[in-house]
């Protein structure tokens, strides 16, 4: 087990006072304009992870809209983000009693100092704490062995110095039944299941759920594909405020065709509640 | 079988010359501004159907972007649309070689003549005809009986005059195994399966797929709920150009909780290709 997961709770990072909170904090320059220095700690092959970026945009919208929590957030990824300065511009589209809708774009700068748009997002926010507690779900938590029987990056060979830093900040323990790709024997099934948390032990909140849906190795690996699977569009529904403790994340791909695939994620909390659902469309290089 | 489905192809409406094409046609007033008179023929309980509206927005974006086909389109529904004049404003967000991204909003007018935004959309477009033909899908077509063993609105009692006109324009034949709600005995499973087409026999294209994913009775009916299930957000992935002939549509809900549910749709064509996938977040009134 990772040190963070076995450490007493008194030494864990807290929501609001953790690396994830500091690295996603936006500074309001003026209404609708937020600055951030994108951290170099959340990269994959040199590009900033799409889930981390979604959390940054989600926090800028939470600072703009009258409701606190992203209920549904749809992101279209335009160009790859790099660590460094960025600006997030937000707009309130509509304000209602129980839901409000906003738009946000993240920009960085080219060599001439011109703004280049990285991502554009539409989102509807509400208040998760105000929802009735009815649950009639037919979904069931993913079948995953206990955390100590699953495997993380530190169980494999030392990682290559390839510009991927995000693994240092995550607690990921993958179900060995979905880990064939790491042994050169992909199952051919588009499934992966994992325990998930932040390495410093910070519990999950709606913003870290935006990270959780896009932080596992791609299902494409279990389909026998290699290389980067860039996201075109990612939509996340946050359905419930997560209970403390590690999450379980299940991702599946049913349709790999024409050089694209969809990847669906479900995130379950320690109280067996389905707390987030997502779907993304991603490009693949077929080989 | 409905008349249209059994009619010889010579009497069928054609893509580009059908009621659906005329009712979704936008007129470019100037670059980025399109006018349309929303038809009264696609309403449910007096409000214009969200799938029809998505097709209208999709056509305005196709007229704006350099690529012809919606690959992924995400809509946030703000206020209910009514039949009558509307304006669609579009923006090109980014143009790439194989994908371009755009934004569109549909507005109508309040009593004072002010524009009121109804829907806002982000979408990435490409060229379906240019995709490689690789298919490694693990998804299988929905198990649905032959069309003549399924049931449509005309098999039930005469519909109430409740401001719902869309059924006259659709060929819907629902799998009796998912039709318990119509007999007062909902199955409790969040599933519905149906044959789907346009009543005038026009074959499917990417724009009518945007309608197909949101045109069945809601899965909530089979979960024992009644009344309107308004869409908050709907994202559609169009994965392949549909072959001629009727479509099969499968919709499922796994998580009804806190007054919201997700509804996933898959659309299969007559060549057994998965041509579209969608997910929406909708509100429910729990009773």
Coordinates of C-alpha atoms in Angstrom, one line a residue:
Chain A
X1 CA 0.0 0.0 0.0
X2 CA 1.2 3.5 -0.7
X3 CA 2.5 5.5 2.3
X4 CA -0.3 8.0 2.0
X5 CA -3.1 5.4 2.0
X6 CA -1.7 3.7 5.1
X7 CA -0.8 6.9 7.0
X8 CA -3.0 8.0 9.9
X9 CA -5.5 10.6 8.8
X10 CA -3.8 13.3 10.9
X11 CA -0.9 13.4 8.4
X12 CA -3.1 13.4 5.3
X13 CA -3.5 16.5 3.2
X14 CA -6.9 18.2 3.6
X15 CA -9.4 19.4 1.1
X16 CA -8.5 23.1 0.6
X17 CA -4.9 22.6 1.8
X18 CA -3.3 20.2 -0.6
X19 CA -1.1 20.1 -3.7
X20 CA -4.2 19.5 -5.9
X21 CA -5.9 22.5 -4.4
X22 CA -2.9 24.8 -4.8
X23 CA -2.2 23.6 -8.3
X24 CA -5.8 24.2 -9.5
X25 CA -6.3 27.5 -7.7
X26 CA -7.1 30.4 -10.0
X27 CA -6.6 34.0 -9.2
X28 CA -9.4 36.4 -10.2
X29 CA -7.8 39.3 -12.0
X30 CA -11.2 40.9 -12.7
X31 CA -14.7 39.5 -13.1
X32 CA -14.6 36.7 -15.6
X33 CA -10.8 36.7 -16.0
X34 CA -8.7 34.3 -13.9
X35 CA -4.9 33.7 -14.0
X36 CA -3.1 30.4 -13.2
X37 CA 0.4 29.0 -13.6
X38 CA -0.3 25.5 -14.9
X39 CA 1.8 23.1 -12.7
X40 CA 4.5 20.9 -14.3
X41 CA 3.4 18.2 -11.9
X42 CA 0.4 16.9 -13.8
X43 CA 1.9 16.1 -17.2
X44 CA 1.7 13.0 -19.5
X45 CA 4.4 13.0 -22.2
X46 CA 5.0 16.7 -21.6
X47 CA 1.4 17.8 -22.1
X48 CA -0.8 18.8 -19.2
X49 CA -3.4 16.1 -18.2
X50 CA -6.9 16.8 -19.5
X51 CA -8.6 16.0 -16.2
X52 CA -6.3 18.4 -14.2
X53 CA -7.2 21.1 -16.8
X54 CA -10.9 20.4 -16.4
X55 CA -10.5 20.8 -12.6
X56 CA -8.9 24.2 -13.2
X57 CA -11.7 25.3 -15.5
X58 CA -14.2 23.9 -13.1
X59 CA -12.8 26.0 -10.3
X60 CA -12.9 29.2 -12.4
X61 CA -16.6 28.5 -13.2
X62 CA -17.3 27.9 -9.5
X63 CA -15.9 31.3 -8.8
X64 CA -18.1 32.8 -11.5
X65 CA -21.5 31.1 -11.1
X66 CA -23.9 31.3 -8.2
X67 CA -23.9 27.5 -7.6
X68 CA -20.9 25.7 -6.2
X69 CA -20.8 22.2 -7.9
X70 CA -20.3 21.1 -11.5
X71 CA -23.4 18.9 -12.4
X72 CA -22.4 18.4 -16.0
X73 CA -19.3 19.9 -17.7
X74 CA -18.5 19.4 -21.4
X75 CA -15.0 20.2 -22.7
X76 CA -13.7 20.3 -26.2
X77 CA -9.9 20.1 -26.3
X78 CA -8.4 22.3 -29.0
X79 CA -4.6 22.4 -28.6
X80 CA -2.2 20.7 -26.1
X81 CA -1.5 22.6 -22.9
X82 CA 2.0 23.1 -21.5
X83 CA 3.1 23.9 -17.9
X84 CA 3.2 27.7 -17.4
X85 CA 1.1 30.8 -17.4
X86 CA -2.5 30.6 -18.6
X87 CA -5.7 32.7 -18.4
X88 CA -9.2 31.4 -18.0
X89 CA -12.0 33.6 -19.3
X90 CA -15.5 32.7 -18.0
X91 CA -19.0 33.8 -18.9
X92 CA -22.3 33.4 -17.1
X93 CA -24.8 32.1 -19.7
X94 CA -27.9 31.7 -17.6
X95 CA -28.7 31.8 -13.9
X96 CA -31.6 29.7 -12.5
X97 CA -32.9 28.8 -9.1
X98 CA -31.4 25.3 -9.0
X99 CA -29.0 25.3 -11.9
X100 CA -26.8 27.9 -13.6
X101 CA -24.9 27.5 -16.8
X102 CA -21.5 29.0 -17.7
X103 CA -18.8 28.9 -20.3
X104 CA -15.1 29.0 -19.9
X105 CA -12.0 29.0 -22.1
X106 CA -8.4 28.4 -21.1
X107 CA -5.7 30.3 -23.1
X108 CA -1.9 30.2 -23.2
X109 CA 0.5 32.3 -25.2
X110 CA 2.4 31.7 -28.4
X111 CA 6.0 32.9 -29.0
X112 CA 4.7 36.3 -30.1
X113 CA 2.6 36.6 -26.9
X114 CA -0.7 36.0 -28.6
X115 CA -3.4 34.1 -26.8
X116 CA -4.0 30.5 -28.1
X117 CA -7.1 28.8 -26.9
X118 CA -6.5 25.3 -25.4
X119 CA -9.9 24.2 -24.2
X120 CA -13.5 25.4 -24.3
X121 CA -16.0 24.3 -21.8
X122 CA -19.8 24.5 -21.2
X123 CA -21.1 23.6 -17.8
X124 CA -24.2 23.5 -15.7
X125 CA -23.7 24.0 -12.0
X126 CA -25.9 23.3 -9.0
X127 CA -25.7 22.4 -5.3
X128 CA -25.1 18.7 -4.6
X129 CA -25.9 19.2 -0.9
X130 CA -29.4 20.4 -1.9
X131 CA -30.4 17.3 -3.8
X132 CA -32.9 14.8 -2.4
X133 CA -31.3 11.6 -1.2
X134 CA -33.4 9.3 -3.5
X135 CA -31.3 6.5 -5.1
X136 CA -32.9 4.1 -7.6
X137 CA -29.7 3.2 -9.4
X138 CA -29.4 -0.2 -11.1
X139 CA -25.6 0.3 -11.5
X140 CA -23.4 -1.7 -9.3
X141 CA -19.8 -1.0 -8.1
X142 CA -17.1 -2.4 -10.3
X143 CA -15.8 -5.9 -9.3
X144 CA -12.3 -5.0 -8.1
X145 CA -10.0 -6.9 -5.7
X146 CA -9.0 -5.3 -2.4
X147 CA -6.5 -2.4 -2.8
X148 CA -3.6 -4.4 -1.5
X149 CA -4.1 -7.0 -4.3
X150 CA -3.9 -4.4 -7.0
X151 CA -0.8 -2.9 -8.7
X152 CA 0.5 0.6 -9.1
X153 CA 3.3 2.2 -11.2
X154 CA 5.9 1.5 -8.4
X155 CA 5.3 -2.2 -8.8
X156 CA 6.7 -2.1 -12.4
X157 CA 10.0 -1.1 -13.8
X158 CA 11.3 2.4 -13.1
X159 CA 9.4 4.8 -15.4
X160 CA 11.2 6.4 -18.3
X161 CA 12.0 10.1 -18.0
X162 CA 9.4 10.9 -20.7
X163 CA 7.8 14.1 -19.4
X164 CA 5.2 12.2 -17.4
X165 CA 4.9 13.5 -13.8
X166 CA 1.3 12.9 -12.9
X167 CA 1.9 9.4 -11.5
X168 CA 3.8 10.9 -8.6
X169 CA 0.7 12.8 -7.5
X170 CA -1.8 9.9 -7.8
X171 CA -2.6 6.8 -5.8
X172 CA -3.5 4.3 -8.6
X173 CA -3.9 0.6 -7.9
X174 CA -5.1 -1.3 -11.0
X175 CA -7.0 -4.6 -10.9
X176 CA -4.5 -7.2 -12.2
X177 CA -7.3 -8.7 -14.4
X178 CA -7.2 -5.5 -16.5
X179 CA -3.4 -5.1 -16.5
X180 CA -2.4 -7.5 -19.2
X181 CA -1.1 -4.6 -21.4
X182 CA 1.6 -3.9 -18.8
X183 CA 2.9 -7.4 -19.3
X184 CA 2.7 -7.3 -23.1
X185 CA -0.5 -9.3 -23.1
X186 CA -3.4 -7.0 -23.6
X187 CA -6.8 -8.7 -23.0
X188 CA -8.4 -7.3 -26.1
X189 CA -11.2 -6.1 -23.8
X190 CA -11.7 -2.4 -23.5
X191 CA -11.8 -2.4 -19.7
X192 CA -9.8 -1.0 -16.9
X193 CA -10.6 -0.9 -13.2
X194 CA -8.6 0.9 -10.5
X195 CA -8.5 2.2 -7.0
X196 CA -7.9 6.0 -7.2
X197 CA -6.9 8.7 -4.8
X198 CA -4.5 11.6 -4.5
X199 CA -1.0 10.6 -3.3
X200 CA -1.0 13.0 -0.4
X201 CA -4.2 11.4 1.0
X202 CA -6.5 14.4 0.3
X203 CA -10.0 13.1 0.0
X204 CA -12.1 13.5 -3.1
X205 CA -14.4 16.4 -3.9
X206 CA -16.3 17.3 -7.0
X207 CA -13.3 19.0 -8.6
X208 CA -10.9 16.0 -8.0
X209 CA -13.6 13.8 -9.6
X210 CA -13.0 15.8 -12.8
X211 CA -9.4 14.6 -12.6
X212 CA -10.3 11.0 -11.6
X213 CA -12.3 10.3 -14.8
X214 CA -9.3 11.0 -17.0
X215 CA -6.3 9.9 -15.0
X216 CA -6.0 6.1 -15.6
X217 CA -4.0 4.6 -18.5
X218 CA -6.3 4.5 -21.6
X219 CA -8.5 1.5 -22.2
X220 CA -6.9 1.5 -25.6
X221 CA -3.8 -0.2 -24.0
X222 CA -5.9 -3.2 -23.2
X223 CA -7.2 -3.2 -26.8
X224 CA -3.5 -3.7 -27.9
X225 CA -2.9 -0.1 -29.0
X226 CA 0.1 2.0 -28.0
X227 CA 0.9 5.7 -27.9
X228 CA -1.1 8.7 -27.1
X229 CA -4.9 8.8 -27.2
X230 CA -5.7 12.5 -27.3
X231 CA -9.1 13.6 -26.0
X232 CA -11.3 15.4 -28.5
X233 CA -14.2 15.9 -26.1
X234 CA -14.9 15.0 -22.5
X235 CA -18.2 15.3 -20.6
X236 CA -18.5 14.6 -16.9
X237 CA -21.6 14.3 -14.8
X238 CA -21.0 14.7 -11.0
X239 CA -23.9 12.9 -9.3
X240 CA -23.1 13.0 -5.6
X241 CA -20.5 14.5 -3.2
X242 CA -17.9 11.7 -2.6
X243 CA -17.5 10.2 0.9
X244 CA -14.0 10.2 2.4
X245 CA -11.7 7.3 1.4
X246 CA -10.3 5.9 -1.9
X247 CA -12.4 5.8 -5.0
X248 CA -13.0 3.0 -7.5
X249 CA -12.8 4.0 -11.1
X250 CA -14.0 1.7 -14.0
X251 CA -13.4 2.7 -17.6
X252 CA -14.8 0.9 -20.6
X253 CA -14.6 1.3 -24.4
X254 CA -17.2 -0.5 -26.6
X255 CA -16.6 1.0 -30.0
X256 CA -13.1 1.5 -31.5
X257 CA -13.8 2.4 -35.1
X258 CA -12.5 4.8 -37.8
X259 CA -9.6 6.0 -35.7
X260 CA -11.8 7.1 -32.8
X261 CA -13.0 5.5 -29.6
X262 CA -15.3 6.4 -26.8
X263 CA -14.2 5.9 -23.2
X264 CA -16.8 5.8 -20.4
X265 CA -15.8 6.2 -16.8
X266 CA -17.7 5.5 -13.6
X267 CA -16.4 6.6 -10.3
X268 CA -17.7 5.0 -7.0
X269 CA -17.0 6.3 -3.5
X270 CA -16.3 4.3 -0.3
X271 CA -20.0 4.4 0.5
X272 CA -20.8 2.5 -2.7
X273 CA -22.3 5.6 -4.3
X274 CA -21.9 6.3 -8.0
X275 CA -20.5 9.8 -7.7
X276 CA -19.5 10.6 -11.3
X277 CA -20.0 9.3 -14.8
X278 CA -18.1 10.5 -17.9
X279 CA -17.7 9.8 -21.6
X280 CA -15.0 11.1 -23.9
X281 CA -14.3 10.8 -27.6
X282 CA -10.6 10.3 -28.3
X283 CA -8.4 9.7 -31.3
X284 CA -6.3 6.7 -31.7
X285 CA -3.5 5.8 -34.0
X286 CA -4.4 2.3 -35.3
X287 CA -1.4 0.0 -35.7
Chain B
X1 CA -45.8 -2.1 -40.8
X2 CA -46.1 1.6 -41.4
X3 CA -47.0 2.7 -44.9
X4 CA -43.7 4.5 -45.3
X5 CA -41.6 1.5 -44.4
X6 CA -43.3 -0.8 -46.8
X7 CA -43.6 1.7 -49.6
X8 CA -41.4 1.3 -52.7
X9 CA -38.3 3.4 -52.5
X10 CA -39.5 5.6 -55.4
X11 CA -42.2 7.1 -53.2
X12 CA -40.0 7.7 -50.2
X13 CA -38.8 11.2 -49.3
X14 CA -35.1 11.7 -50.1
X15 CA -32.3 13.1 -48.1
X16 CA -32.2 16.8 -48.9
X17 CA -35.9 16.9 -50.1
X18 CA -38.0 15.9 -47.1
X19 CA -40.0 17.4 -44.2
X20 CA -37.0 16.9 -41.8
X21 CA -34.7 18.7 -44.3
X22 CA -37.1 21.6 -44.8
X23 CA -37.9 22.0 -41.1
X24 CA -34.2 22.1 -40.1
X25 CA -33.0 24.3 -42.9
X26 CA -31.4 27.5 -41.7
X27 CA -31.1 30.6 -43.8
X28 CA -27.8 32.5 -43.6
X29 CA -28.5 36.1 -43.0
X30 CA -24.8 37.0 -42.7
X31 CA -21.7 35.0 -41.8
X32 CA -22.4 33.4 -38.4
X33 CA -26.1 34.4 -38.2
X34 CA -28.8 32.1 -39.4
X35 CA -32.6 32.4 -39.3
X36 CA -35.1 29.7 -39.0
X37 CA -38.8 29.3 -38.2
X38 CA -39.0 26.4 -35.7
X39 CA -41.7 24.0 -37.0
X40 CA -44.7 23.2 -34.9
X41 CA -44.4 19.6 -36.1
X42 CA -41.7 18.4 -33.7
X43 CA -43.2 19.3 -30.3
X44 CA -43.7 17.3 -27.1
X45 CA -46.2 18.9 -24.7
X46 CA -45.9 22.1 -26.6
X47 CA -42.1 22.4 -26.3
X48 CA -39.9 21.8 -29.3
X49 CA -38.0 18.4 -29.1
X50 CA -34.4 18.7 -28.1
X51 CA -33.2 16.3 -30.8
X52 CA -34.8 18.3 -33.5
X53 CA -33.3 21.5 -32.1
X54 CA -29.9 19.8 -32.0
X55 CA -30.2 19.0 -35.7
X56 CA -31.0 22.7 -36.4
X57 CA -27.9 23.8 -34.6
X58 CA -25.9 21.0 -36.2
X59 CA -26.9 22.3 -39.7
X60 CA -26.0 25.9 -38.8
X61 CA -22.5 24.7 -37.7
X62 CA -22.1 22.6 -40.9
X63 CA -22.7 25.9 -42.8
X64 CA -20.1 27.6 -40.7
X65 CA -17.2 25.1 -40.3
X66 CA -15.0 23.7 -43.0
X67 CA -15.9 20.1 -42.2
X68 CA -19.4 18.6 -42.9
X69 CA -20.2 16.1 -40.2
X70 CA -20.7 16.5 -36.4
X71 CA -18.3 14.1 -34.7
X72 CA -19.1 15.2 -31.2
X73 CA -21.7 17.8 -30.2
X74 CA -22.5 18.9 -26.7
X75 CA -25.7 20.9 -25.9
X76 CA -26.7 22.6 -22.7
X77 CA -30.5 23.4 -22.7
X78 CA -31.3 26.7 -21.1
X79 CA -35.0 27.5 -21.7
X80 CA -37.8 25.6 -23.5
X81 CA -38.1 26.4 -27.2
X82 CA -41.5 27.1 -28.8
X83 CA -42.5 26.9 -32.5
X84 CA -41.8 30.2 -34.3
X85 CA -38.9 32.4 -35.3
X86 CA -35.4 31.8 -34.0
X87 CA -31.9 32.9 -34.8
X88 CA -28.8 30.8 -34.6
X89 CA -25.5 32.5 -34.0
X90 CA -22.3 30.5 -34.7
X91 CA -18.6 31.0 -34.1
X92 CA -15.6 29.1 -35.5
X93 CA -13.5 28.3 -32.5
X94 CA -10.6 26.4 -34.2
X95 CA -9.9 25.0 -37.6
X96 CA -7.7 22.0 -38.0
X97 CA -6.8 19.6 -40.8
X98 CA -9.1 16.8 -39.8
X99 CA -11.3 18.4 -37.1
X100 CA -12.7 21.8 -36.6
X101 CA -14.5 23.1 -33.5
X102 CA -17.4 25.6 -33.4
X103 CA -20.0 27.0 -31.0
X104 CA -23.6 27.9 -31.6
X105 CA -26.5 29.3 -29.7
X106 CA -30.2 29.4 -30.6
X107 CA -32.2 32.4 -29.5
X108 CA -35.9 33.2 -29.6
X109 CA -37.7 36.4 -28.5
X110 CA -39.6 37.5 -25.4
X111 CA -42.7 39.7 -25.5
X112 CA -40.5 42.8 -25.6
X113 CA -38.6 41.5 -28.6
X114 CA -35.4 40.7 -26.6
X115 CA -33.4 37.7 -27.5
X116 CA -33.6 34.8 -25.1
X117 CA -31.0 32.1 -25.3
X118 CA -32.6 28.6 -25.6
X119 CA -29.6 26.3 -26.1
X120 CA -25.8 26.6 -26.4
X121 CA -23.7 24.1 -28.2
X122 CA -20.0 23.2 -28.6
X123 CA -19.1 20.8 -31.4
X124 CA -16.2 19.3 -33.2
X125 CA -16.8 18.5 -36.9
X126 CA -14.9 16.2 -39.3
X127 CA -15.5 14.2 -42.5
X128 CA -17.0 10.8 -41.8
X129 CA -16.3 9.7 -45.4
X130 CA -12.5 10.3 -44.8
X131 CA -12.2 7.9 -41.8
X132 CA -10.5 4.6 -42.2
X133 CA -12.8 1.6 -42.1
X134 CA -11.2 -0.2 -39.1
X135 CA -13.8 -1.5 -36.7
X136 CA -12.8 -3.3 -33.5
X137 CA -16.0 -2.7 -31.6
X138 CA -17.0 -5.0 -28.8
X139 CA -20.5 -3.6 -28.8
X140 CA -23.3 -5.7 -30.3
X141 CA -26.6 -4.6 -31.8
X142 CA -29.6 -4.4 -29.4
X143 CA -31.7 -7.6 -29.1
X144 CA -34.9 -6.4 -30.7
X145 CA -37.6 -8.4 -32.4
X146 CA -38.4 -7.9 -36.1
X147 CA -40.1 -4.6 -36.9
X148 CA -43.5 -6.1 -37.5
X149 CA -43.5 -7.6 -34.0
X150 CA -42.9 -4.2 -32.3
X151 CA -45.5 -1.5 -31.4
X152 CA -46.0 2.1 -32.4
X153 CA -48.2 4.9 -31.1
X154 CA -50.9 3.9 -33.6
X155 CA -51.3 0.6 -31.8
X156 CA -52.4 2.3 -28.6
X157 CA -55.3 4.5 -27.8
X158 CA -55.8 7.7 -29.7
X159 CA -53.3 10.2 -28.4
X160 CA -54.5 13.1 -26.3
X161 CA -54.4 16.5 -27.9
X162 CA -51.6 17.6 -25.6
X163 CA -49.4 19.6 -27.8
X164 CA -47.3 16.6 -28.9
X165 CA -46.9 16.5 -32.7
X166 CA -43.6 14.7 -33.2
X167 CA -45.0 11.2 -33.3
X168 CA -46.7 12.0 -36.6
X169 CA -43.3 12.5 -38.2
X170 CA -41.5 9.5 -36.8
X171 CA -41.6 5.8 -37.5
X172 CA -41.2 4.3 -34.0
X173 CA -41.7 0.6 -33.2
X174 CA -40.9 -0.3 -29.6
X175 CA -39.8 -3.7 -28.5
X176 CA -42.7 -5.1 -26.4
X177 CA -40.3 -6.3 -23.8
X178 CA -39.6 -2.6 -22.9
X179 CA -43.1 -1.4 -23.3
X180 CA -44.6 -2.3 -19.9
X181 CA -45.1 1.3 -19.0
X182 CA -47.6 1.7 -21.7
X183 CA -49.7 -1.0 -20.1
X184 CA -49.3 0.4 -16.6
X185 CA -46.7 -2.2 -15.7
X186 CA -43.3 -0.6 -16.0
X187 CA -40.5 -3.1 -15.8
X188 CA -38.4 -1.1 -13.3
X189 CA -35.5 -1.5 -15.7
X190 CA -34.1 1.6 -17.3
X191 CA -34.2 0.2 -20.8
X192 CA -36.0 0.9 -24.0
X193 CA -35.4 -0.5 -27.5
X194 CA -37.0 0.6 -30.7
X195 CA -36.9 0.7 -34.5
X196 CA -36.6 4.3 -35.7
X197 CA -37.0 6.2 -38.9
X198 CA -38.7 9.2 -40.3
X199 CA -42.4 8.7 -41.2
X200 CA -41.9 9.8 -44.8
X201 CA -39.2 7.1 -45.4
X202 CA -36.3 9.5 -45.7
X203 CA -33.1 7.6 -44.8
X204 CA -30.9 8.6 -41.9
X205 CA -27.9 10.9 -42.2
X206 CA -25.7 12.4 -39.5
X207 CA -28.2 15.2 -38.7
X208 CA -31.2 12.9 -38.3
X209 CA -29.0 10.8 -35.9
X210 CA -29.0 13.9 -33.7
X211 CA -32.8 13.6 -33.6
X212 CA -32.8 9.8 -33.2
X213 CA -31.0 9.8 -29.9
X214 CA -33.6 12.0 -28.2
X215 CA -36.9 10.9 -29.8
X216 CA -38.0 7.9 -27.9
X217 CA -40.2 7.9 -24.8
X218 CA -37.9 8.4 -21.8
X219 CA -36.4 5.4 -20.0
X220 CA -37.9 7.0 -16.9
X221 CA -41.3 5.6 -18.0
X222 CA -40.0 2.1 -17.6
X223 CA -38.6 3.1 -14.2
X224 CA -42.2 3.9 -13.1
X225 CA -41.9 7.7 -13.4
X226 CA -44.4 9.9 -15.2
X227 CA -44.3 13.4 -16.6
X228 CA -41.7 15.4 -18.4
X229 CA -38.0 14.6 -18.1
X230 CA -36.3 17.8 -19.3
X231 CA -32.8 17.5 -20.7
X232 CA -30.1 19.5 -19.0
X233 CA -27.2 18.5 -21.3
X234 CA -27.0 16.1 -24.3
X235 CA -23.8 15.0 -26.0
X236 CA -23.8 13.0 -29.2
X237 CA -20.9 11.2 -30.9
X238 CA -21.6 10.4 -34.6
X239 CA -19.3 7.5 -35.4
X240 CA -20.3 6.4 -38.9
X241 CA -22.5 7.5 -41.8
X242 CA -25.7 5.4 -41.6
X243 CA -26.6 2.9 -44.2
X244 CA -30.1 3.2 -45.8
X245 CA -33.0 1.5 -44.0
X246 CA -34.5 1.7 -40.5
X247 CA -32.3 2.3 -37.4
X248 CA -32.3 0.5 -34.1
X249 CA -32.1 2.7 -31.0
X250 CA -31.3 1.4 -27.5
X251 CA -31.6 3.7 -24.5
X252 CA -30.5 2.8 -21.0
X253 CA -30.4 4.5 -17.6
X254 CA -28.2 3.1 -14.9
X255 CA -28.3 5.8 -12.3
X256 CA -31.5 7.6 -11.1
X257 CA -30.5 9.6 -8.0
X258 CA -31.0 12.9 -6.4
X259 CA -33.6 14.0 -8.9
X260 CA -31.4 13.4 -12.0
X261 CA -30.7 10.6 -14.3
X262 CA -28.4 9.9 -17.2
X263 CA -29.8 8.4 -20.4
X264 CA -27.4 6.7 -22.8
X265 CA -28.4 6.0 -26.4
X266 CA -26.9 3.8 -29.0
X267 CA -28.0 3.9 -32.7
X268 CA -27.3 1.0 -35.0
X269 CA -27.9 1.1 -38.8
X270 CA -29.2 -1.7 -41.1
X271 CA -25.6 -2.8 -41.8
X272 CA -25.1 -3.5 -38.0
X273 CA -22.8 -0.5 -37.6
X274 CA -22.9 1.5 -34.4
X275 CA -23.5 4.9 -36.0
X276 CA -24.1 7.1 -33.0
X277 CA -23.7 7.1 -29.2
X278 CA -25.1 9.7 -26.8
X279 CA -25.5 10.5 -23.2
X280 CA -27.8 13.1 -21.6
X281 CA -28.3 14.4 -18.0
X282 CA -32.0 15.0 -17.4
X283 CA -34.1 16.1 -14.4
X284 CA -36.9 14.0 -13.0
X285 CA -39.7 14.6 -10.7
X286 CA -39.7 11.8 -8.2
X287 CA -43.1 10.5 -7.2

